[in-house]
Coordinates of C-alpha atoms in Angstrom, one line a residue:
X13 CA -80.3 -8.9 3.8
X14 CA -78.6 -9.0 7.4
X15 CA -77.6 -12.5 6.8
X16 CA -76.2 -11.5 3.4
X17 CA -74.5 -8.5 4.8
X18 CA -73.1 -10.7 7.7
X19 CA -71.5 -13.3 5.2
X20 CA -69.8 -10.3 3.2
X21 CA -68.3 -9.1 6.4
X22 CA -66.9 -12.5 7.4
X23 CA -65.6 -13.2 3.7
X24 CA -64.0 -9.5 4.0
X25 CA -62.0 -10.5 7.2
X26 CA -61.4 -13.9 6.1
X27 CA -59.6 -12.2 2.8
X28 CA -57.6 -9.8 5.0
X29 CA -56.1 -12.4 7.0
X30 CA -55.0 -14.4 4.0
X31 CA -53.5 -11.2 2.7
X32 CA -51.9 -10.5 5.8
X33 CA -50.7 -13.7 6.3
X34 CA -49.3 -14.7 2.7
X35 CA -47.3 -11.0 2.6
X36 CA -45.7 -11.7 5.9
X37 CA -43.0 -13.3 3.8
X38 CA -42.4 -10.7 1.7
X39 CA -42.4 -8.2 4.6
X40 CA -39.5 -9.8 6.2
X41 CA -37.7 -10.2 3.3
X42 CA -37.7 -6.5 3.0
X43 CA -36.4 -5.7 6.5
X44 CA -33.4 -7.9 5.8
X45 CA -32.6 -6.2 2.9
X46 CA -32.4 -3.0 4.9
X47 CA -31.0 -4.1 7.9
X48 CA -28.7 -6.2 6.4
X49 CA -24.7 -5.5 5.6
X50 CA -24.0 -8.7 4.4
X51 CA -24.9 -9.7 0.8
X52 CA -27.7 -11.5 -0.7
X53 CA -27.7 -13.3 -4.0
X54 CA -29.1 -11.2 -6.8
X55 CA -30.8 -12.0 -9.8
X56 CA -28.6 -13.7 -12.1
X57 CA -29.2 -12.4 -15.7
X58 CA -28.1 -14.4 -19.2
X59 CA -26.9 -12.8 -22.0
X60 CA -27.2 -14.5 -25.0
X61 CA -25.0 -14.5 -27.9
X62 CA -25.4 -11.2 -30.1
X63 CA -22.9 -8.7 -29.0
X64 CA -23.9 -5.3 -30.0
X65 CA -21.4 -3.5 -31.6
X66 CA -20.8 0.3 -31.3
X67 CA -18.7 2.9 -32.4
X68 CA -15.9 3.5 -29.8
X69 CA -16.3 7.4 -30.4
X70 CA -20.1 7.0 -29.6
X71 CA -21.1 7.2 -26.1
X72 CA -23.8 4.6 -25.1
X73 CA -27.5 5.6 -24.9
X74 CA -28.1 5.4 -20.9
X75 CA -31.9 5.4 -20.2
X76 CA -32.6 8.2 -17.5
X77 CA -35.6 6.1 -16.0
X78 CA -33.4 3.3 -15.3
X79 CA -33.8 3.5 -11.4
X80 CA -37.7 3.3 -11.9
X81 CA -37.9 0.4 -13.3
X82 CA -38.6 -2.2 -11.4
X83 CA -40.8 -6.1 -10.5
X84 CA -40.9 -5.3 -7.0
X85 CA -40.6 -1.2 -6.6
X86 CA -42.0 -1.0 -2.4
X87 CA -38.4 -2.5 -2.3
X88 CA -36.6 -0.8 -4.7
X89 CA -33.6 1.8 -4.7
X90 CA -36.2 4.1 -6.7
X91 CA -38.3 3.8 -3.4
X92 CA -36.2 4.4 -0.9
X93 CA -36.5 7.2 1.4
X94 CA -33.0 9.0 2.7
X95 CA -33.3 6.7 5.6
X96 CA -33.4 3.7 3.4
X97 CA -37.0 2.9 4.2
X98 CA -39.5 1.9 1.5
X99 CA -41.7 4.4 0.7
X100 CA -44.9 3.7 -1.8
X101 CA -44.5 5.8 -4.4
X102 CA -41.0 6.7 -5.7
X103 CA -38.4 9.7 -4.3
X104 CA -37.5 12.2 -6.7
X105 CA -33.9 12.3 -4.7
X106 CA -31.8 9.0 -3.1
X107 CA -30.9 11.0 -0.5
X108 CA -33.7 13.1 0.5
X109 CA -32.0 16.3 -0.9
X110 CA -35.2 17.6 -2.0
X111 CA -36.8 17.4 -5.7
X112 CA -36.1 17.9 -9.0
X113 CA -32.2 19.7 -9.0
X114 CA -31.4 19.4 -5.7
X115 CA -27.9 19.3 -4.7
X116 CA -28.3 15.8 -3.2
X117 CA -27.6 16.8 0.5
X118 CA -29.2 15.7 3.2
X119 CA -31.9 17.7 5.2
X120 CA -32.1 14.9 7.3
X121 CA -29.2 14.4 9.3
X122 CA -30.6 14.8 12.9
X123 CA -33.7 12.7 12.2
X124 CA -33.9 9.5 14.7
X125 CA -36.8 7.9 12.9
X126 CA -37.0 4.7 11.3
X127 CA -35.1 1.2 11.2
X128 CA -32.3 2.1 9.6
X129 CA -32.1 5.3 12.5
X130 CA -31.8 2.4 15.0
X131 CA -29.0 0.5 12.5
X132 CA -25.9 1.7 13.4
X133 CA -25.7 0.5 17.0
X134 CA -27.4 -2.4 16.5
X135 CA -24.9 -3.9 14.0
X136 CA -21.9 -2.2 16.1
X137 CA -23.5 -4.4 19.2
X138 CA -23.2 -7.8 16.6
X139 CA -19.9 -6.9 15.3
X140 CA -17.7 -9.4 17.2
X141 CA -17.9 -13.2 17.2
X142 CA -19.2 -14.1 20.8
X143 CA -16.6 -15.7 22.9
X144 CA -13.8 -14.9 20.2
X145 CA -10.4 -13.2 20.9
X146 CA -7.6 -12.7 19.3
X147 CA -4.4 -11.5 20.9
X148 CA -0.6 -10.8 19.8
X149 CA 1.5 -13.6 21.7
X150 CA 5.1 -14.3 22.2
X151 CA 6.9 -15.3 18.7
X152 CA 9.1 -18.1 20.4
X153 CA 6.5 -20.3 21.4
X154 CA 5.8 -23.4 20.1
X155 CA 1.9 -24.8 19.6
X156 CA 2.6 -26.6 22.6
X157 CA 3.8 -23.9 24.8
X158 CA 0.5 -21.9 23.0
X159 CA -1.7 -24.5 24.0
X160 CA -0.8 -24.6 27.7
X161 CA -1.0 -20.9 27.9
X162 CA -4.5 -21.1 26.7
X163 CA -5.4 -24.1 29.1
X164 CA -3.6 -21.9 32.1
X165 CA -6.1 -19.1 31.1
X166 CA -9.4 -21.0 30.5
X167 CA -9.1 -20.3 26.5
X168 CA -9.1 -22.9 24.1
X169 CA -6.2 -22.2 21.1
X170 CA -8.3 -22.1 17.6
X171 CA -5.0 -21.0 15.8
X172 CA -2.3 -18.5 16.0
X173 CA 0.0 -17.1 12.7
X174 CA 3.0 -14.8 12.5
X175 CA 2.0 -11.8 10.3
X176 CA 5.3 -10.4 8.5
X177 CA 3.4 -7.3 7.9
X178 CA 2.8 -6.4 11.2
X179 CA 5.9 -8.3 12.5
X180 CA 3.4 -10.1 15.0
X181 CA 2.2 -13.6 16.0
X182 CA -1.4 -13.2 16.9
X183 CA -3.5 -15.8 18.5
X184 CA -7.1 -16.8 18.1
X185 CA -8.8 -18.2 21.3
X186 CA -12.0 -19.6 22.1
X187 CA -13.5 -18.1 25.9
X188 CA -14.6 -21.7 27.2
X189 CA -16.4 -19.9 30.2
X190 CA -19.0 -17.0 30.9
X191 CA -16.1 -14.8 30.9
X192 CA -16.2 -11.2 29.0
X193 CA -13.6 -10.1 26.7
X194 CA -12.6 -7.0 28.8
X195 CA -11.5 -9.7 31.9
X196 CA -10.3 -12.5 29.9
X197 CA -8.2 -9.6 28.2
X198 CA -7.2 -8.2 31.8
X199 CA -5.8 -11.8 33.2
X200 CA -3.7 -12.3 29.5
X201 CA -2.0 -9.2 29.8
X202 CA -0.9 -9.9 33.7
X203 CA 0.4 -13.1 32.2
X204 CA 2.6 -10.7 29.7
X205 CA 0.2 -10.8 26.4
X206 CA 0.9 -7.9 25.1
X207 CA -2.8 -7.2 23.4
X208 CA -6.5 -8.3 23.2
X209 CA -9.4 -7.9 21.5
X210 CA -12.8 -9.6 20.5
X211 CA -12.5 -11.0 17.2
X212 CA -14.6 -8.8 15.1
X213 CA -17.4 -9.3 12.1
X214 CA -17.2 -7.7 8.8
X215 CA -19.7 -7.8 6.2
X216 CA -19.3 -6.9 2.3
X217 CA -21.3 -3.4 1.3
X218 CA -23.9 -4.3 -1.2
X219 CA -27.8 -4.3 -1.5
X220 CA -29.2 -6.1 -3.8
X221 CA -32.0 -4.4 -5.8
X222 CA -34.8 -6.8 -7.1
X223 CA -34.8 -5.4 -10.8
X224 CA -35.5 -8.1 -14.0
X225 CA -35.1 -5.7 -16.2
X226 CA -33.3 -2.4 -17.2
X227 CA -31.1 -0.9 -19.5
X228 CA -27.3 -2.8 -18.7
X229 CA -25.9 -0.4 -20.5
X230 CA -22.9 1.0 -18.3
X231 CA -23.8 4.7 -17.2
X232 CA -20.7 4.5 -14.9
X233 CA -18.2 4.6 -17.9
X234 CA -19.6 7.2 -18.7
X235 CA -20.3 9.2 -15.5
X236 CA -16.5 8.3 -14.6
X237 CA -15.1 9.4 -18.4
X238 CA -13.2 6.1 -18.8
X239 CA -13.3 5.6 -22.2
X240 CA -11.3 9.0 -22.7
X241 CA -8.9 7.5 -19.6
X242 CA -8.4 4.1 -21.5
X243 CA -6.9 6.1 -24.5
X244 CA -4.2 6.7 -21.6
X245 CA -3.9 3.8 -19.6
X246 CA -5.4 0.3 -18.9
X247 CA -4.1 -0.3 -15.7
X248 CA -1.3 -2.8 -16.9
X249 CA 1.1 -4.2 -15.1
X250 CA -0.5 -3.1 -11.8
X251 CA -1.5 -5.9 -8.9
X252 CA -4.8 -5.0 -6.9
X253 CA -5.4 -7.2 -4.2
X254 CA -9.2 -7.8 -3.4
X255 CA -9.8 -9.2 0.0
X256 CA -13.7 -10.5 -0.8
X257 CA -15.5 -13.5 -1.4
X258 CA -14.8 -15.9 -3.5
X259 CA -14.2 -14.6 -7.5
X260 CA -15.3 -17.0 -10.9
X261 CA -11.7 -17.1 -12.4
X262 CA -13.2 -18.7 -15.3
X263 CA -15.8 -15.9 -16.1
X264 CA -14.8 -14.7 -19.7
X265 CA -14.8 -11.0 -18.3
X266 CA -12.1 -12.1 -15.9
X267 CA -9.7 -14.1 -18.6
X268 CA -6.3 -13.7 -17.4
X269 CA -6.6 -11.7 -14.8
X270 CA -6.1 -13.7 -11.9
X271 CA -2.3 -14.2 -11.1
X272 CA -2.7 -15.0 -7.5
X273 CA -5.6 -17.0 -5.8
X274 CA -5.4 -17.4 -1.5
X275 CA -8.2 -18.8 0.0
X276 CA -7.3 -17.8 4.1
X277 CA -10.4 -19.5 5.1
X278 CA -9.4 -22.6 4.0
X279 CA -12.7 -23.1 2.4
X280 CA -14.4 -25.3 -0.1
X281 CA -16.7 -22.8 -1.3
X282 CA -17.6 -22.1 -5.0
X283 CA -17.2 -18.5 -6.4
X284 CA -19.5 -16.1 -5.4
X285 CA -21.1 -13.1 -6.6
X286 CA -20.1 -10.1 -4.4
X287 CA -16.2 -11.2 -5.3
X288 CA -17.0 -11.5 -8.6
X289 CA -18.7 -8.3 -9.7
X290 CA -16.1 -6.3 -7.8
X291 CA -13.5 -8.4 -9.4
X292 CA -15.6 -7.2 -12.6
X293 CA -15.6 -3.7 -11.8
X294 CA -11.8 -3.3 -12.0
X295 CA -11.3 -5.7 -14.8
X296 CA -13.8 -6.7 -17.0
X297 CA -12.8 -6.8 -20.9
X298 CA -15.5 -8.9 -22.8
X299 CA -19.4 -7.5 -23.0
X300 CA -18.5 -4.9 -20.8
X301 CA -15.7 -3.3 -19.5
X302 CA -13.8 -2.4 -16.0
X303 CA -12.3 0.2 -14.6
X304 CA -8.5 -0.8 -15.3
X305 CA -9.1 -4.0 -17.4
X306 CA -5.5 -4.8 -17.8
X307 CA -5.0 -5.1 -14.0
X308 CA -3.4 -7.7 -12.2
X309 CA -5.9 -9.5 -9.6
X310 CA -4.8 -11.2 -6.4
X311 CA -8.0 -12.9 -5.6
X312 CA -8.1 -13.4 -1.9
X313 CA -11.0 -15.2 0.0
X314 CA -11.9 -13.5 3.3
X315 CA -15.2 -14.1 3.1
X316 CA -17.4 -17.4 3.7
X317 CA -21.3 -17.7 3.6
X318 CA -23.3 -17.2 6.8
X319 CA -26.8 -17.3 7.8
X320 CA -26.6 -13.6 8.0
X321 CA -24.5 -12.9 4.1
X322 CA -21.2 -13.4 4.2
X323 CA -18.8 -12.6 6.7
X324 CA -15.6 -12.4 7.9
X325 CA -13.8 -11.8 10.9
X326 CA -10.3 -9.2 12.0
X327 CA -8.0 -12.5 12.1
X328 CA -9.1 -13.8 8.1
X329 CA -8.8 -10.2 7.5
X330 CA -5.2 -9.5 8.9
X331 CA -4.6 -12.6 6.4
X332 CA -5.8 -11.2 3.5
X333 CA -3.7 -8.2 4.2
X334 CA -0.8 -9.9 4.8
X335 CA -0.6 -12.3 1.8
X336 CA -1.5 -9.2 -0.4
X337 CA 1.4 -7.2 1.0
X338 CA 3.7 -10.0 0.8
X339 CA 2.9 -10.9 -3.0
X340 CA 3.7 -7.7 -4.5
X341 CA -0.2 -5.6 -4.5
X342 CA 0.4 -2.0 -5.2
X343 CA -3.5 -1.7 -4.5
X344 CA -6.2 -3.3 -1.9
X345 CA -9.8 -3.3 -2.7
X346 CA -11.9 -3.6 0.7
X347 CA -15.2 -3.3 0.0
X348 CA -16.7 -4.6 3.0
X349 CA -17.4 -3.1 6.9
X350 CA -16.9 -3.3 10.4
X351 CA -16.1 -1.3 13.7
X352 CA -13.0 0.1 14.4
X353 CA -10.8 -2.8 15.2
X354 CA -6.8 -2.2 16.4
X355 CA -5.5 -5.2 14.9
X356 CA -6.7 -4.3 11.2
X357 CA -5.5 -0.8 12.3
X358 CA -2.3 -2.1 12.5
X359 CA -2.6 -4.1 9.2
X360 CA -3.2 -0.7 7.5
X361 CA -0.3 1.4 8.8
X362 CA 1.9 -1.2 7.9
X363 CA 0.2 -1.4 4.2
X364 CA 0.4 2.1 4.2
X365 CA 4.2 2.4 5.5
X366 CA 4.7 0.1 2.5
X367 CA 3.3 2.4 -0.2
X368 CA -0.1 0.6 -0.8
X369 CA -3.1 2.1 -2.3
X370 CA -6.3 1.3 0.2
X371 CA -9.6 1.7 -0.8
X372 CA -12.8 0.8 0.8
X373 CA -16.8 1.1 0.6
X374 CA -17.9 3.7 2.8
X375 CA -20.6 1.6 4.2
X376 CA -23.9 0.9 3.3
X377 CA -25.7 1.8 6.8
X378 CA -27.2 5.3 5.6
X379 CA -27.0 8.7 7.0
X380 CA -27.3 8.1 10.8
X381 CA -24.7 5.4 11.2
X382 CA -21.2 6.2 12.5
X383 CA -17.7 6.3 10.6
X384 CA -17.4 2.0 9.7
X385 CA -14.0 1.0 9.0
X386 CA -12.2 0.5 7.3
X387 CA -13.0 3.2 5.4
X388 CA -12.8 5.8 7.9
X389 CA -8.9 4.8 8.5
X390 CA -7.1 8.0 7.9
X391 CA -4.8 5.7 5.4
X392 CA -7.5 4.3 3.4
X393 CA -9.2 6.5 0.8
X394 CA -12.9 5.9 1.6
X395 CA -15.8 6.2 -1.4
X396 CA -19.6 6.7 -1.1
X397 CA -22.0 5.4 -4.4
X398 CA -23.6 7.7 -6.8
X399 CA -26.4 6.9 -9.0
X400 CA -27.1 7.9 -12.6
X401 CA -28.7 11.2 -11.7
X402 CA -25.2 12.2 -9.7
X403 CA -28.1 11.6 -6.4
X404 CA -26.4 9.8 -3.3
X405 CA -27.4 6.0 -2.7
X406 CA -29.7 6.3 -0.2
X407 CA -27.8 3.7 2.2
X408 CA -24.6 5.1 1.6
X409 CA -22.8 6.4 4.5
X410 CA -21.6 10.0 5.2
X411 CA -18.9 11.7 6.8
X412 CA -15.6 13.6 6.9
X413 CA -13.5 11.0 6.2
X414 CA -15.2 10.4 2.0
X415 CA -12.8 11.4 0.2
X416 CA -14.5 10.9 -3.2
X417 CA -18.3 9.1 -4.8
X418 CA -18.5 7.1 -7.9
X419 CA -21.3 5.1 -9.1
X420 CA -22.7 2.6 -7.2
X421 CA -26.4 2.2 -8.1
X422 CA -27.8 -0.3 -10.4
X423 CA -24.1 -1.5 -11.5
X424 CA -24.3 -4.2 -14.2
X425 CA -21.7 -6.7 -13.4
X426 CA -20.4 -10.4 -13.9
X427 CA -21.9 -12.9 -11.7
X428 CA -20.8 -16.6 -10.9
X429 CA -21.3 -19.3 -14.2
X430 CA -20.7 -16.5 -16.7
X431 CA -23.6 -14.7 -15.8
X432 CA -24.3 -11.3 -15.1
X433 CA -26.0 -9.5 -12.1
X434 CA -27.6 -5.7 -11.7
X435 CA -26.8 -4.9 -7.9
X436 CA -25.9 -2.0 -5.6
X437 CA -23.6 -0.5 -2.7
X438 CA -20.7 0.8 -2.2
X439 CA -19.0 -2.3 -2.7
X440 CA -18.5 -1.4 -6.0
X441 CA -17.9 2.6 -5.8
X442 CA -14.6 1.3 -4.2
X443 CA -13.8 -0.8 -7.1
X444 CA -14.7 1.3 -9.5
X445 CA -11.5 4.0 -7.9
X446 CA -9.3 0.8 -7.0
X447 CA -9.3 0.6 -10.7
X448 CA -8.8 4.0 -11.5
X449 CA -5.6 4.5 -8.5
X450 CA -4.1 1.6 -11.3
X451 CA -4.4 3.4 -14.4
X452 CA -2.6 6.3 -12.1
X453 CA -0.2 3.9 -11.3
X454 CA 0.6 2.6 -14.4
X455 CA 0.9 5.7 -15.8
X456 CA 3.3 6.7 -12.8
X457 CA 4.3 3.8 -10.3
X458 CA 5.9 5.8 -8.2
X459 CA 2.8 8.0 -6.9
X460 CA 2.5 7.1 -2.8
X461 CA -1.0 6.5 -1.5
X462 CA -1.3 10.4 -0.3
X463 CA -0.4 11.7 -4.0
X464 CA -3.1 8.8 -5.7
X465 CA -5.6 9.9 -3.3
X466 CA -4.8 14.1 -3.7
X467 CA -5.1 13.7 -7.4
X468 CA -8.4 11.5 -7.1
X469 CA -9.8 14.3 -5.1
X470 CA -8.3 17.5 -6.8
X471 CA -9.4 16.0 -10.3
X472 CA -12.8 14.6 -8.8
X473 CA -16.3 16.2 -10.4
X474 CA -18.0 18.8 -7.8
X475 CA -21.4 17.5 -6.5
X476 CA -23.9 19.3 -4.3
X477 CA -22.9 22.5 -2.8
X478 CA -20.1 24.1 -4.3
X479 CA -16.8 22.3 -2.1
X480 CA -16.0 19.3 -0.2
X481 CA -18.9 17.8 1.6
X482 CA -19.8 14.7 3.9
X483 CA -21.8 13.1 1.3
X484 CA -19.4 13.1 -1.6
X485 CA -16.2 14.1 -0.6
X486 CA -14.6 15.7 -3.4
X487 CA -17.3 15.0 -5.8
X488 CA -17.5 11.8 -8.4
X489 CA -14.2 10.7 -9.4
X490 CA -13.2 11.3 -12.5
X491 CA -10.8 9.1 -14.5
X492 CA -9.7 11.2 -17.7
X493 CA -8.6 14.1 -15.5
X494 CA -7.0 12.3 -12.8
X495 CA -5.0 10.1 -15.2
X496 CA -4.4 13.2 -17.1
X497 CA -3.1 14.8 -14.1
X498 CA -0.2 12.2 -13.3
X499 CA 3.0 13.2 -14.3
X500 CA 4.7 9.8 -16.6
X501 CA 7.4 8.7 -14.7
X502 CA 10.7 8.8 -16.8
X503 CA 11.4 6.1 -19.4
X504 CA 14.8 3.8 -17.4
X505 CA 17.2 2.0 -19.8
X506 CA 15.9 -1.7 -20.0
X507 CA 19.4 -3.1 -18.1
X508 CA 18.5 -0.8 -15.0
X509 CA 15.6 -1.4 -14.4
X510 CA 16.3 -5.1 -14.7
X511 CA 18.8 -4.7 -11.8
X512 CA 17.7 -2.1 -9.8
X513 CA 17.5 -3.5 -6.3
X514 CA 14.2 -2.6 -4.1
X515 CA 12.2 -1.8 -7.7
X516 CA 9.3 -3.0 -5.4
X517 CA 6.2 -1.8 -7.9
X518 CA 8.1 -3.7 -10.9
X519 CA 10.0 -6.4 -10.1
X520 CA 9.2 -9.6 -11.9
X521 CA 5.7 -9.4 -12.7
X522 CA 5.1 -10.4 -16.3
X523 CA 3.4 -8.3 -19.0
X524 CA -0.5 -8.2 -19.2
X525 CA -1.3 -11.8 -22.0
X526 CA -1.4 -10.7 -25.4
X527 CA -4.8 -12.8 -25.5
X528 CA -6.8 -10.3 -23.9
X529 CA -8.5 -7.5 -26.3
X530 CA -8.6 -4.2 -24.7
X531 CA -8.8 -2.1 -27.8
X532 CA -11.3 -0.1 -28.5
X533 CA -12.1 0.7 -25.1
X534 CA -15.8 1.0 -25.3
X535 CA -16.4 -1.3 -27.7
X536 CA -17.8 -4.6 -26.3
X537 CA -19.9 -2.4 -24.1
X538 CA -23.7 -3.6 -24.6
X539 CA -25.5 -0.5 -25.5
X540 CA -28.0 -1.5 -27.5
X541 CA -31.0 -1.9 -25.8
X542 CA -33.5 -3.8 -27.6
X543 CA -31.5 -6.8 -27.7
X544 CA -30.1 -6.7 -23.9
X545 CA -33.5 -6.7 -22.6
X546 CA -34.4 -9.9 -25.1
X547 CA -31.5 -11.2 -23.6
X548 CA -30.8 -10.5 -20.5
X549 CA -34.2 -12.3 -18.5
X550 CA -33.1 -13.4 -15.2
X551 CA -31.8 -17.2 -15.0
X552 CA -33.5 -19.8 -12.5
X553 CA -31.8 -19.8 -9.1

């Protein structure tokens, strides 16, 4: 009987390990996803060919438990504490707000605890790419002149660009030596450099949830009212620059859409699917159906796979910005995040001085990280993600500078190959109101960036405690009354506005292709549920 008991024991331990060892994998899969600001591929999900066909005066049926289920639920939104830690069984509230119909406010927000407590500063501290700097240079000089003024200075010259928008040449060096920024910095501007800084990271705002199935249908229509806006406006003939990853042209949702591509990393990489599905969320006009699906997109690649996700840097940023300011967008989607950097400062007063619409993720680095730009820019109008409960995303970020919410949780999108992915963030809150500032637009093209964003807020649904708040701003955006609240610019005699000089948010941009069918608005919405879930099984990776 010992002997018996004995071999139990040692079969018992010898289980354990292998347990212990074979979930080891999984475990650190899971602390990427929460750590992690840049993105991670998603489950791509088919969709066969039946397209459900609904009434356009019929909202869709929106499951309530949608955010429950789940393949993998220790990692799940559903199971995410207001920290964004796993927890093992579900959380009545994203955000920690309490149960049942809590206002969705944090009780939280002095806690230290946890991973994601120790987040913020650890991804500040990775934010720059070591021995990196960029720094505004004289105009005049050649590549040869450059290049000896990086050789006098220990640097090696890795480019340098004049930037219209800023009306700046701006260097990027390589430190060949143990030298910090802060001295190689202090020697340049002896020399008459007139500014430097590290080259800093950014990485897009999205977490990918691990669902395989759930209702598609899109809640956020819904939760934003824009099948009530559509019967005002489609966004047409407005241009919204998104500076992202790489965006499937050739997905159906996207026909037409794309009048501008710029790649400024000079890459060779494929489309990807963070660019895509925000490129979706503004535009799509097949199965389902965008914010503003008669927008104009400039598709502009700032973002190139990593180890970490995908990343970019403040010199392919400034880029971006500057291409989309000199190619005519009215709008700029940013849904990515980084520290506060002076160069892209400057990149966003000059957008701004030019009358463009910024609007970025809030950040996805949950309630004890710090104001990430550029969302917190005083220029740019910054959004936090919702679920379908009106509950905050548990890893969205708070502070004074949100000016609205708007769903973000469980957002079904296109993904790369004309297939579709269910992902998170607040990635694609901001795309979601880059859409809507274009149906204000269209409606009006003269509204400045201060009027789009006082309208988006004055017009925005109240969540939480009665007022403006740190969690959603103004409350969730909503599209019917803001559109409803622009006042239609006057109707010009054809001949003036064909030869009015300076008609910058104009100009010669063709009409929206009769090809694409926008009408009824709700219409190719998948809504029916039985036959998305036959259809929409995840594809192999």
């Amino acid at each position: 009987m010992v002997h018996d008991r004995a071999n139990w024991r040692s079969k018992t331990r010898r289980a354990a390990l292998a347990l212990t060892v074979a979930a080891l994998p999984l475990a650190c899969l899971d602390g990427a996803s929460v750590y992690a600001q840049s993105i991670m591929r998603s489950p791509n999900l088919n969709i066969g060919s039946r397209i459900p066909s609904i009434n356009s005066t019929v909202m869709p049926r929106i499951d309530p438990n949608i955010a429950n289920l789940r393949t993998h639920p220790a990692c799940s939104y559903a199971y995410r504490d207001s920290n964004g830690e796993c927890s093992d069984k579900p959380v009545s509230s994203a955000d920690g707000g309490g149960s049942g119909g809590s206002s969705g406010k944090s009780k939280n927000k002095n806690r230290n605890s946890g991973p994601l407590g120790k987040l913020p500063q650890t991804v500040l501290n990775s934010r720059a790419i070591a021995g990196e700097i960029v720094a505004e240079i004289d105009g005049s000089l050649s590549d040869a002149q450059a290049d000896e003024l990086a050789r006098r200075h220990r640097l090696e010259r890795i480019g340098s660009q004049n930037f219209p928008l800023i009306g700046a040449t701006i260097g990027l060096f390589r430190i060949v030596d143990r030298r910090t920024v802060e001295t190689v910095g202090r020697e340049l501007t002896a020399d008459g450099v007139r500014s430097v800084q590290a080259n800093f990271r950014y990485a897009l705002q999205d977490q990918k949830t691990a669902m395989t199935e759930g209702d598609p249908a899109q809640y956020a229509l819904l939760k934003l009212r824009l099948p009530q806006a559509h019967t005002l406006a489609h966004g047409a003939n407005v241009t919204i620059a998104i500076i992202d990853s790489g965006i499937d042209i050739r997905h159906p949702e996207l026909a037409n859409a794309i009048v501008g591509s710029f790649d400024a990393l000079g890459s060779k990489e494929g489309p990807h699917v963070h660019g895509t599905g925000i490129a979706g969320a503004i535009v799509s006009h097949a199965r389902l159906m965008g914010s503003a699906p008669a927008a104009r997109i400039l598709a502009i690649r700032a973002f190139g796979v990593a180890p970490g996700g995908a990343e970019s840097t403040s010199f392919v940023i400034l880029k971006g910005l500057d291409y989309a300011a000199a190619n005519g967008a009215q709008i700029v989607n940013m849904s990515f995040a980084g520290p506060k950097d002076a160069l892209i400062e400057r990149g966003i007063a000059a957008s701004a001085a030019k009358g463009i619409v910024m609007v970025a993720a809030a950040g996805n680095a949950g309630p004890k990280s710090p104001p990430l730009y550029p969302a917190a820019n005083a220029n740019v109008i910054a959004v936090s993600a919702t679920d379908a409960q009106d509950k905050l995303f548990a890893a969205s970020n708070r502070g004074s500078h949100i000016a609205v919410a708007a769903p973000g949780v469980d957002i079904f999108l296109p993904a790369p190959n004309e297939k579709y992915q269910m992902t998170s963030g607040t990635s694609f809150s901001a795309a979601y109101v880059s859409g809507l500032a274009a149906l204000m637009l269209e409606r009006n093209p003269a509204l400045n960036p201060g009027e789009v964003r006082a309208i988006l807020m004055k017009t925005a649904r109240d969540l939480g405690s009665p007022g403006r708040d740190d969690l959603f701003g103004a409350g969730e955006a909503d599209a019917f009354a803001a559109v409803s609240a622009v006042v239609t610019a006057p109707a010009a005699p054809v001949a003036a506005v064909s030869g009015a000089p300076g008609a910058e948010k104009g100009g010669d941009r063709q009409d929206v292709p009769s090809t694409r069918d926008l009408s009824p608005p709700g219409a190719a919405m998948a809504s029916d549920k039985s036959a998305v879930r036959e259809a929409h099984r995840p594809a192999a990776q």
